[in-house]
Coordinates of C-alpha atoms in Angstrom, one line a residue:
M3 CA -0.1 0.1 3.0
P4 CA 2.6 0.6 0.3
F5 CA 1.1 1.5 -3.0
D6 CA 2.4 -1.3 -5.2
L7 CA 1.3 -4.3 -7.3
I8 CA 1.9 -6.9 -4.7
H9 CA 0.5 -7.7 -1.2
T10 CA -2.6 -5.6 -2.0
H11 CA -5.1 -8.3 -3.0
N12 CA -8.2 -9.1 -1.0
P13 CA -6.8 -11.4 1.8
N14 CA -9.4 -14.1 0.8
A15 CA -8.6 -13.7 -2.9
S16 CA -12.4 -13.4 -3.4
A17 CA -14.4 -10.7 -5.2
L18 CA -14.7 -7.3 -3.6
T19 CA -18.1 -5.7 -3.1
L20 CA -18.7 -2.3 -4.8
D21 CA -18.6 -0.7 -1.3
Q22 CA -15.1 -2.1 -0.8
V23 CA -14.0 -0.8 -4.2
Q24 CA -15.5 2.6 -3.4
Q25 CA -13.6 2.8 -0.1
A26 CA -10.3 1.8 -1.7
C27 CA -10.7 3.5 -5.0
P28 CA -13.2 6.4 -5.0
A29 CA -12.1 7.6 -8.4
A30 CA -13.7 4.5 -9.9
F31 CA -17.1 6.0 -9.3
T32 CA -16.5 9.5 -10.5
D33 CA -19.1 10.5 -13.1
H34 CA -17.3 13.3 -14.9
A35 CA -13.8 14.4 -16.0
S36 CA -11.6 16.8 -14.2
P37 CA -12.3 20.4 -15.0
E38 CA -8.6 20.7 -16.1
T39 CA -9.2 18.5 -19.1
S40 CA -10.0 19.9 -22.6
E41 CA -13.3 19.8 -24.5
R42 CA -11.8 17.0 -26.7
Y43 CA -11.4 14.7 -23.7
G44 CA -13.9 11.9 -23.7
F45 CA -14.8 10.7 -20.2
V46 CA -14.8 7.0 -19.7
S47 CA -16.5 5.8 -16.5
T48 CA -14.6 3.1 -14.6
A49 CA -17.9 2.2 -12.9
N50 CA -19.4 1.3 -16.3
A51 CA -16.2 -0.6 -17.1
I52 CA -16.8 -2.7 -13.9
D53 CA -20.2 -3.5 -15.2
I54 CA -18.9 -4.5 -18.7
L55 CA -16.2 -6.7 -17.1
A56 CA -18.9 -8.3 -15.0
D57 CA -20.9 -9.1 -18.2
H58 CA -17.7 -10.9 -19.5
G59 CA -17.5 -12.9 -16.3
F60 CA -14.9 -10.9 -14.3
A61 CA -15.2 -9.5 -10.8
P62 CA -12.9 -7.0 -9.0
V63 CA -10.5 -8.6 -6.5
R64 CA -8.2 -5.6 -5.9
A65 CA -8.6 -1.8 -6.1
L66 CA -5.8 0.8 -5.8
Q67 CA -5.7 4.6 -6.3
K68 CA -2.7 6.9 -6.6
P69 CA -2.3 9.1 -3.6
V70 CA -2.8 12.9 -4.3
R71 CA -1.6 16.0 -2.5
K72 CA -4.8 18.0 -3.1
L73 CA -8.2 16.7 -2.0
S74 CA -9.7 18.3 -5.1
Q75 CA -7.7 15.8 -7.3
L76 CA -8.9 12.7 -5.5
P77 CA -11.9 12.0 -7.8
F78 CA -9.8 12.1 -10.9
A79 CA -6.6 10.4 -9.9
D80 CA -4.9 7.4 -11.6
H81 CA -6.4 4.1 -10.3
M82 CA -6.1 0.4 -11.0
L83 CA -8.5 -2.4 -10.5
T84 CA -7.7 -6.1 -10.9
F85 CA -10.4 -8.5 -12.1
A86 CA -10.5 -12.3 -11.8
P87 CA -12.8 -14.7 -13.6
T88 CA -16.0 -15.2 -11.5
G89 CA -15.9 -18.3 -9.4
L90 CA -12.3 -19.1 -10.0
A91 CA -10.9 -17.6 -6.8
D92 CA -10.6 -20.9 -4.9
T93 CA -9.8 -23.6 -7.4
G94 CA -6.6 -24.7 -5.6
A95 CA -4.4 -23.7 -8.5
P96 CA -1.1 -22.0 -7.6
D97 CA -1.7 -19.1 -10.1
R98 CA -4.7 -17.3 -11.4
A99 CA -5.1 -15.3 -14.6
E100 CA -6.5 -11.8 -14.2
I101 CA -7.3 -8.6 -16.2
V102 CA -5.8 -5.4 -14.9
L103 CA -7.6 -2.1 -15.6
Y104 CA -5.7 1.2 -15.4
N105 CA -7.7 4.5 -15.8
S106 CA -7.8 8.1 -14.7
H107 CA -10.1 11.1 -15.2
N108 CA -7.5 13.8 -15.4
G109 CA -6.3 13.5 -19.0
R110 CA -2.9 12.1 -18.1
S111 CA -3.4 8.5 -19.0
A112 CA -5.2 6.5 -21.6
L113 CA -7.4 3.7 -20.4
K114 CA -5.4 0.5 -20.4
L115 CA -6.1 -3.2 -20.0
F116 CA -3.3 -5.6 -19.1
S117 CA -3.2 -9.4 -18.7
G118 CA -2.1 -10.2 -15.2
C119 CA -1.4 -13.2 -12.9
Y120 CA -1.9 -13.6 -9.2
R121 CA 0.5 -16.1 -7.4
F122 CA -1.2 -17.4 -4.3
I123 CA 1.9 -18.7 -2.5
C124 CA 3.3 -15.2 -2.0
S125 CA 0.4 -12.9 -2.8
N126 CA 2.3 -11.5 -5.8
G127 CA 0.4 -9.8 -8.5
H128 CA 2.1 -9.6 -12.0
V129 CA 1.5 -7.6 -15.1
A130 CA 2.5 -9.3 -18.3
G131 CA 4.6 -7.5 -20.9
D132 CA 4.7 -7.1 -24.6
G133 CA 1.7 -8.5 -26.4
F134 CA -0.6 -8.4 -23.4
E135 CA -1.8 -4.8 -23.3
A136 CA -4.7 -2.9 -24.9
K137 CA -5.2 0.8 -24.6
A138 CA -7.5 3.5 -26.0
R139 CA -7.6 7.2 -25.9
H140 CA -10.5 8.7 -24.0
S141 CA -11.5 10.8 -26.9
R142 CA -12.1 7.7 -29.0
L143 CA -13.5 5.0 -26.7
T144 CA -17.1 3.9 -26.6
A145 CA -18.8 1.4 -24.4
N146 CA -18.9 -1.1 -27.3
G147 CA -15.2 -0.4 -28.0
F148 CA -14.4 -1.2 -24.4
S149 CA -16.4 -4.4 -24.4
D150 CA -14.4 -5.5 -27.5
M151 CA -11.2 -4.7 -25.6
V152 CA -12.3 -6.8 -22.7
A153 CA -13.1 -9.7 -25.0
D154 CA -9.7 -9.5 -26.7
Q155 CA -7.9 -9.3 -23.4
A156 CA -9.8 -12.3 -22.0
Q157 CA -8.7 -14.3 -25.1
S158 CA -5.1 -13.5 -24.4
L159 CA -5.1 -15.0 -20.8
P160 CA -4.6 -18.7 -21.9
D161 CA -1.6 -17.7 -23.9
M162 CA -0.2 -15.8 -20.9
M163 CA -0.7 -18.8 -18.6
E164 CA 1.0 -21.1 -21.2
R165 CA 4.0 -18.8 -21.1
I166 CA 4.0 -19.0 -17.3
E167 CA 4.0 -22.8 -17.5
R168 CA 6.9 -22.6 -19.9
M169 CA 8.8 -20.5 -17.3
K170 CA 8.1 -23.2 -14.7
Q171 CA 9.5 -25.8 -17.0
T172 CA 12.7 -23.8 -17.7
P173 CA 15.6 -24.6 -15.4
L174 CA 18.3 -21.9 -15.0
E175 CA 22.0 -22.3 -14.6
R176 CA 23.7 -20.3 -11.9
D177 CA 25.1 -17.7 -14.3
Q178 CA 21.6 -17.2 -15.8
I179 CA 20.2 -16.6 -12.3
V180 CA 23.0 -14.0 -11.7
D181 CA 22.4 -12.3 -15.1
L182 CA 18.6 -12.1 -14.5
A183 CA 19.2 -10.5 -11.0
Y184 CA 21.6 -8.0 -12.5
N185 CA 19.3 -7.0 -15.4
A186 CA 16.3 -6.9 -13.0
T187 CA 18.2 -4.7 -10.6
K188 CA 19.0 -2.2 -13.4
L189 CA 15.2 -1.7 -13.9
R190 CA 15.2 0.2 -10.6
W191 CA 18.8 1.2 -9.7
D192 CA 22.1 1.9 -11.4
M193 CA 25.1 -0.1 -10.0
E194 CA 27.3 1.6 -7.4
S195 CA 30.4 0.3 -9.3
E196 CA 29.3 2.3 -12.3
R197 CA 28.4 5.5 -10.3
N198 CA 30.0 8.8 -11.1
A199 CA 31.9 10.1 -8.1
D200 CA 29.5 13.1 -7.4
A201 CA 26.2 11.3 -8.3
L202 CA 23.5 11.3 -5.6
G203 CA 20.7 8.8 -5.1
S204 CA 20.3 5.1 -4.4
F205 CA 22.6 2.5 -6.1
A206 CA 22.6 -1.3 -6.2
T207 CA 25.6 -3.2 -4.8
S208 CA 26.7 -6.8 -5.1
G209 CA 24.7 -7.3 -1.9
T210 CA 21.6 -6.0 -3.6
L211 CA 22.1 -8.6 -6.4
S212 CA 22.5 -11.3 -3.9
Q213 CA 19.3 -10.4 -2.2
L214 CA 17.4 -10.4 -5.4
N215 CA 18.2 -14.1 -5.6
R216 CA 17.4 -14.8 -1.9
P217 CA 14.0 -16.6 -1.4
R218 CA 11.8 -15.2 1.3
R219 CA 9.9 -18.5 1.9
Y220 CA 10.5 -22.2 1.5
A221 CA 8.3 -22.5 -1.5
D222 CA 10.7 -20.2 -3.5
L223 CA 13.8 -22.4 -3.1
G224 CA 13.6 -23.7 -6.7
S225 CA 15.9 -22.6 -9.5
D226 CA 13.3 -22.7 -12.3
L227 CA 12.7 -19.4 -14.2
W228 CA 9.2 -18.8 -12.8
T229 CA 10.4 -19.1 -9.2
T230 CA 13.5 -17.0 -9.9
F231 CA 11.4 -14.3 -11.6
N232 CA 9.0 -14.1 -8.7
V233 CA 11.8 -13.8 -6.1
A234 CA 13.3 -10.9 -8.1
Q235 CA 10.0 -9.2 -8.7
E236 CA 9.0 -9.3 -5.0
A237 CA 12.4 -7.8 -4.0
L238 CA 12.2 -5.1 -6.6
I239 CA 8.6 -4.0 -5.9
R240 CA 8.3 -4.7 -2.2
G241 CA 11.8 -3.4 -1.3
G242 CA 13.6 -4.3 1.8
V243 CA 16.8 -5.1 0.0
K244 CA 19.9 -3.1 0.9
V245 CA 21.2 -0.4 -1.4
A246 CA 23.9 2.3 -1.2
S247 CA 22.5 5.8 -0.6
F248 CA 24.4 9.0 -1.4
T249 CA 23.0 12.3 -0.4
K250 CA 24.2 15.9 0.0
A251 CA 24.3 15.4 3.7
N252 CA 26.2 12.1 3.3
P253 CA 28.1 12.2 0.0
H254 CA 30.3 9.3 1.0
G255 CA 27.3 7.0 1.2
S256 CA 25.6 4.7 3.6
I257 CA 23.7 1.4 3.3
R258 CA 19.9 1.4 3.8
K259 CA 16.9 -0.7 3.0
A260 CA 15.1 0.1 -0.2
R261 CA 11.5 1.4 0.2
P262 CA 8.6 -0.3 -1.7
V263 CA 7.9 1.2 -5.1
A264 CA 5.4 4.0 -4.4
S265 CA 4.5 4.9 -8.0
L266 CA 1.7 3.1 -9.8
P267 CA 3.1 3.8 -13.3
E268 CA 6.6 2.8 -12.1
S269 CA 5.2 -0.5 -10.7
V270 CA 3.6 -1.3 -14.0
R271 CA 6.8 -0.5 -15.9
I272 CA 9.1 -2.6 -13.7
N273 CA 6.6 -5.5 -13.8
R274 CA 6.2 -5.5 -17.5
Q275 CA 9.9 -5.1 -18.4
L276 CA 10.8 -7.9 -15.9
W277 CA 8.2 -10.1 -17.5
N278 CA 9.8 -9.4 -20.9
M279 CA 13.2 -10.5 -19.6
A280 CA 11.8 -13.7 -18.2
D281 CA 9.7 -14.4 -21.3
A282 CA 12.8 -14.0 -23.5
L283 CA 14.7 -16.5 -21.4
A284 CA 11.9 -19.0 -21.7

C-alpha cells in the first residue's frame, strides 16, 4: 500500500486494536531510543502516548510507519498514528475530527501533534495547517507535558471543524478554482512551461492542472472550496495525474502517471500547506 495520508484508514473507520497497531507500526511499541542518539536525547514512548490519548477519549484508527532500508532501523523509524474520539466513528457525519501523532525514536524528529480531519466519502485524511500543531523536543517532554499537549490539541478540534464548515459554504469562481489548482500543483511540481532546457525530473503541464480539478466520484462535483480542496489534495497525494518526465535517458521528455507521495514528512508538508491555501481563501 502506498505510504501516504489517504486511503490508509481502517476500512470500517473504527478503532484499531493494539495488535493491529503493533503489526502496522512496530516502532510505536519500542521501549528505548536508537543507540545512535546522544545522551541528551529523552526517549518518549509512543505506547505511553497511546494510553494518554485513551485517557483523553481518543482511540487509534490508523497506524503508519516509514519504510527503512536496514532492519536494525525498524524499531526507531518515523511513525504516525491517527486518533479519533472514542465512540464517534459511526455518527453518520461526513467528516470526523482527529488528532494525528508523529514520532520517532532516532533523534530526527520532535514529537508532534496535529489536528486532522477524516472525510468518509473518499477516505481522505487531512492534516490542518498553521495554528493546529503542537510539538516538543524529546529532551524536554514529560508524561504530564504530553497530556497537556493532548488536551490543548483536543480543544483546537472544534475550531478546525468550524473552518471546514466555512470552506463548505465558500463558493468558488472558475478563475479561483484554476488558481487553487495551479498553486496546489506547485507544492509538488514545477511547471514544464517554466522549466530550464536541461532540467531533469517531473514537471506539471496544463493537463496536470486540469486533472487536479477533475472529480473522481459523483460526490465531488461541487464547486465549493471544501470539495475543490479535497479533489486537489487527493490528486496530489494519491498521484495518478499525468506529468512530464525528463531523464538522462529521455532528455526530450515523456508523459507518465505520477506516483503517490511516498514520504511521510512530504505528505504532511503538502497537506498542511494546501490547507493553508484553502483556509486563506475561506
